[in-house]
Structure formats: structure tokens, C-alpha cells
């Protein structure tokens, strides 16, 4: 990536033309994707960790939770994918925080590019990584005996729903990345927030097995709605209500965190 490759004509108002801004955004997204080649540890996060989750949940918990690993895989795989996707949104926060503390944004600010290009480019690249991890886990699940009985259309709609939800949650990750002092604080916050939300949902267990007071929370938990929707779309069944609530939650999260994230971003950049 060079300054020449990113440069674009600037209008009299100081704004970058829309098409140029889009090109710059995709250039920044490509920068983030190519960086994986130079940072093999990132490949571990997006490939090895999802595989490990599938094996551990299936073969360590499967017999206890559902009587057999095969039976538990059928129930838990969609929830494992949802949990992994939510955890990976925090990589966006960590990467932005690292770029901010290392002065990357200071260098980009000197270029005649859209101010939003580095941010939107990062989110776009990370959504591509989310998709990669999702497909990897689905492929592993199929190899272990999971079957998509909801049809190819259900698989596509389920995948799209998870990616849309991840895009909405990414704005909360942007806000965390902008406000946190360092990447370690981002990681600590992610574990503190995401672990309780995912484990108090229907991602891994049937809600009816929980105490009554916990069921009340689980019934409104966005991870429950997303897990039920994704599971229903993959396996077939009634999905209208969980899909609708997943979209409502995604819209609500985006409406709350997008303006806050952009305000924090503009204040930093």
C-alpha cells in the first residue's frame, strides 16, 4: 500500500468523492487481509481457535449434555459459531486500538483519503474473516456428522444473518477500541462481557433446563435469538420470531453504538 495508491482528488469542500472513498475503503480492507500473511498468529485466531472450540464442545461436553457427541453437535454447532463470531468482533477493537497506539492513524491522516476509509475498511476485512471462520466451522461440522437439513437457502440466510449481526456488534467493538487504553484492556473487557452473555443463552443448552430467574434473562438475550434463528435456518423449523428479534437486536445495537463509535473515532482521528 502506497500513498499514491490511496490518494484521490479532493473536492473544493475538502471531501473525498464517494467513488474514491469506496475505492480507498476497499484498499484499506485489502491491507487488513494481506496483513494476515505477515502475522501468522492472526491465522491461528481465525482458524485454529474455531476448530478447537468445535472439538472441545463436541467431544468433551457432548456425552454429558446430550448423551452422545453426535447429538450434541447437532444442537450446539450453531451456538458455537455464534459465540465465536461475537468473540471475533473484539479483534476489530484490538486491531483498531493497536493502530491507534502505534500511530498508524497519524500517518493515514496525512493522506488525502476519506477519514472513514481506515475504519470501514477494517470492519469490512474483519467481516470477511468472520465468514471464513464460519465456513470453516460448518465444514468441520459436516465432516463430524452435522447435516444441514434446512436446505441451501436456509444455510445462506443463516450465514447472512450472522454476518449482519456481527456487523452491528462491530460498532460496539469500535467504541471499545477507541476508548480502551491498550489491547490488553480490550481483551479483558471482551471476556468479561461476552462470556456471560453467551453462556446464559440457548447457544449451548436448552433454556428450559435453567433456573426460572435465569430463563427470564435468556429469553430476551440477543445471543439466544441469534442462536435459535441460525439453528432453525440450518436444521429447518419455525424461525420467523427468532430471526425477527435477531434483526431487531442488530438494528438496536447499531443505532446505539454507531453514533457513539463515530464520535469517538473522529475525536481520535
XYZ file of C-alpha atoms in Angstrom:
269
model
C 0.000 0.000 0.000
C 1.410 3.372 -1.006
C 0.332 6.945 -0.615
C -0.118 7.095 -4.380
C -2.414 4.113 -4.335
C -4.654 5.711 -1.722
C -4.564 9.285 -2.932
C -7.661 10.710 -4.568
C -8.842 14.088 -5.800
C -10.408 16.184 -3.077
C -13.384 18.398 -3.790
C -13.469 22.067 -3.037
C -15.281 21.369 0.225
C -12.426 19.157 1.359
C -14.473 15.985 0.954
C -13.323 12.937 -0.974
C -15.705 11.915 -3.830
C -17.934 8.951 -2.981
C -16.449 6.546 -5.537
C -12.923 7.426 -4.459
C -13.914 6.906 -0.851
C -15.249 3.438 -1.679
C -12.055 2.545 -3.505
C -9.995 3.708 -0.557
C -12.165 1.695 1.822
C -11.588 -1.496 -0.175
C -7.871 -0.715 -0.333
C -7.768 -0.468 3.442
C -9.782 -3.687 3.729
C -7.270 -5.435 1.489
C -4.455 -4.065 3.658
C -6.020 -5.727 6.685
C -6.498 -9.041 4.876
C -2.959 -9.114 3.485
C -1.610 -8.420 6.981
C -2.589 -11.986 7.938
C 0.276 -13.234 5.769
C 2.743 -11.247 7.856
C 1.130 -12.145 11.186
C 0.588 -15.932 11.353
C -0.798 -15.671 14.886
C -3.860 -13.940 13.464
C -4.422 -17.008 11.287
C -4.494 -19.075 14.489
C -7.227 -16.856 15.930
C -9.404 -17.153 12.857
C -8.721 -20.825 12.015
C -7.271 -22.949 14.797
C -9.348 -21.450 17.618
C -12.727 -22.135 15.889
C -11.636 -25.717 15.167
C -10.611 -26.157 18.798
C -13.995 -24.857 20.003
C -15.872 -27.382 17.860
C -13.787 -30.346 19.024
C -13.825 -29.375 22.711
C -17.545 -28.703 22.962
C -18.450 -31.781 20.903
C -16.217 -34.411 22.451
C -15.694 -33.073 25.981
C -19.250 -31.903 26.737
C -21.291 -33.830 24.177
C -21.737 -37.075 26.099
C -22.752 -35.310 29.302
C -25.003 -32.712 27.673
C -26.879 -34.797 25.102
C -25.939 -38.424 25.623
C -23.540 -38.531 22.673
C -21.173 -36.170 20.828
C -23.179 -36.553 17.606
C -26.444 -35.487 19.242
C -24.835 -32.521 20.959
C -23.073 -31.398 17.775
C -26.423 -31.096 16.030
C -27.680 -28.762 18.743
C -24.527 -26.889 19.720
C -22.702 -26.186 16.437
C -24.836 -23.119 15.530
C -24.326 -21.756 19.065
C -20.569 -22.383 18.915
C -20.428 -20.439 15.646
C -22.419 -17.559 17.148
C -20.148 -17.412 20.201
C -17.007 -17.500 18.073
C -18.362 -14.728 15.847
C -19.068 -12.481 18.827
C -15.615 -13.088 20.254
C -14.027 -12.259 16.911
C -15.719 -8.851 16.797
C -13.382 -7.924 19.646
C -10.437 -8.498 17.299
C -11.696 -5.405 15.499
C -11.402 -3.454 18.744
C -7.915 -4.798 19.434
C -6.667 -4.075 15.911
C -8.035 -0.532 15.914
C -6.570 0.098 19.350
C -3.186 -1.182 18.187
C -3.261 1.002 15.050
C -4.198 3.979 17.196
C -1.469 3.497 19.808
C 1.223 2.764 17.191
C 0.471 5.929 15.226
C -0.900 4.253 12.093
C -3.861 6.653 12.002
C -1.492 9.607 12.332
C 0.222 8.541 9.104
C -3.058 7.896 7.306
C -4.413 11.271 8.393
C -1.740 12.984 6.308
C -3.090 11.342 3.130
C -5.925 12.818 1.016
C -8.303 9.934 1.785
C -11.738 9.674 3.343
C -11.415 9.767 7.139
C -13.783 6.811 7.431
C -11.843 4.601 4.965
C -9.448 3.025 7.521
C -12.311 2.290 9.917
C -14.830 0.919 7.399
C -12.014 -0.942 5.665
C -11.058 -2.660 8.922
C -14.664 -3.689 9.643
C -15.124 -4.971 6.070
C -11.965 -7.078 6.287
C -12.958 -8.464 9.669
C -16.398 -9.446 8.358
C -14.627 -11.416 5.623
C -12.629 -13.152 8.368
C -15.857 -13.870 10.255
C -17.221 -15.511 7.125
C -14.055 -17.574 6.728
C -14.268 -18.859 10.311
C -17.989 -19.607 9.958
C -17.470 -21.635 6.791
C -14.522 -23.434 8.375
C -16.622 -24.467 11.362
C -19.530 -25.550 9.162
C -17.125 -27.632 7.059
C -15.681 -29.270 10.162
C -19.171 -29.903 11.496
C -20.154 -31.628 8.261
C -17.040 -33.796 8.489
C -18.031 -34.782 12.045
C -21.598 -35.692 11.102
C -23.582 -32.440 11.257
C -26.174 -32.161 8.483
C -27.843 -29.028 7.124
C -31.428 -30.228 6.816
C -32.821 -26.743 6.266
C -31.534 -26.650 2.694
C -29.030 -24.463 0.908
C -31.350 -21.458 1.154
C -31.513 -21.843 4.923
C -27.743 -22.035 5.080
C -27.328 -18.846 3.035
C -29.920 -16.926 5.047
C -28.417 -18.131 8.321
C -24.929 -17.132 7.254
C -26.148 -13.711 6.137
C -27.966 -13.205 9.434
C -24.850 -13.994 11.488
C -22.693 -11.667 9.366
C -25.264 -8.839 9.629
C -25.371 -9.278 13.406
C -21.570 -9.268 13.537
C -21.515 -6.034 11.519
C -23.835 -4.397 14.067
C -21.813 -5.615 17.062
C -18.625 -4.397 15.353
C -19.667 -0.812 16.140
C -19.577 -1.593 19.845
C -16.119 -3.075 19.253
C -15.031 0.150 17.544
C -16.142 2.165 20.561
C -14.263 -0.144 22.930
C -11.154 0.020 20.764
C -11.230 3.805 20.724
C -11.750 4.197 24.472
C -9.556 1.413 25.874
C -6.063 2.321 26.976
C -4.413 -0.696 25.355
C -5.161 -4.006 23.638
C -4.964 -5.947 26.922
C -7.817 -3.897 28.369
C -9.854 -4.579 25.229
C -9.329 -8.316 25.644
C -10.225 -8.243 29.336
C -13.423 -6.334 28.618
C -14.370 -8.752 25.842
C -14.080 -11.815 28.053
C -15.938 -10.104 30.901
C -18.855 -9.160 28.645
C -19.159 -11.910 26.035
C -18.648 -14.994 28.203
C -21.664 -14.330 30.479
C -23.909 -13.337 27.572
C -23.150 -16.436 25.507
C -23.260 -18.949 28.355
C -26.585 -17.622 29.683
C -28.248 -18.175 26.312
C -29.552 -21.125 24.313
C -26.257 -21.368 22.436
C -25.106 -24.455 24.345
C -28.020 -25.635 26.490
C -31.805 -25.741 26.307
C -33.208 -22.736 28.151
C -35.795 -24.871 29.964
C -33.000 -26.529 31.989
C -32.060 -23.210 33.617
C -33.482 -21.777 36.868
C -36.595 -19.667 36.335
C -34.895 -16.332 37.004
C -32.146 -17.168 34.500
C -34.687 -18.306 31.910
C -36.252 -14.838 32.061
C -32.939 -13.283 31.050
C -32.143 -15.952 28.483
C -35.489 -15.419 26.758
C -34.539 -11.809 25.942
C -30.826 -12.452 25.451
C -29.840 -11.470 21.879
C -27.498 -14.474 21.705
C -30.486 -16.760 22.358
C -32.422 -15.207 19.485
C -29.467 -15.396 17.107
C -28.571 -18.970 18.086
C -32.184 -20.147 17.737
C -32.534 -18.380 14.392
C -29.276 -19.765 12.995
C -30.058 -23.261 14.315
C -33.550 -23.164 12.836
C -32.349 -21.966 9.443
C -29.682 -24.684 9.277
C -31.896 -27.519 10.514
C -35.340 -26.370 9.390
C -38.277 -25.352 11.540
C -40.095 -22.240 12.731
C -37.652 -19.331 12.628
C -39.766 -16.229 11.995
C -39.726 -14.994 15.603
C -36.013 -15.541 16.406
C -34.977 -14.112 13.018
C -37.128 -11.026 13.591
C -35.755 -10.498 17.107
C -32.190 -11.017 15.870
C -32.686 -8.280 13.295
C -34.308 -6.005 15.884
C -31.359 -6.511 18.224
C -28.870 -5.921 15.408
C -30.626 -2.693 14.410
C -30.804 -1.532 18.028
C -27.135 -2.252 18.683
C -26.113 -0.429 15.509
C -28.349 2.575 16.258
C -26.888 2.924 19.743
C -23.229 2.240 19.075
C -22.696 3.637 15.566
C -23.001 7.323 16.530
C -21.015 6.775 19.738
C -18.287 4.895 17.868
C -18.033 7.500 15.107
C -17.868 10.331 17.642
C -15.027 8.583 19.472
C -13.301 7.799 16.182
C -13.460 11.395 14.943
C -12.168 12.637 18.284
C -9.142 10.349 17.985
C -8.529 10.693 14.237
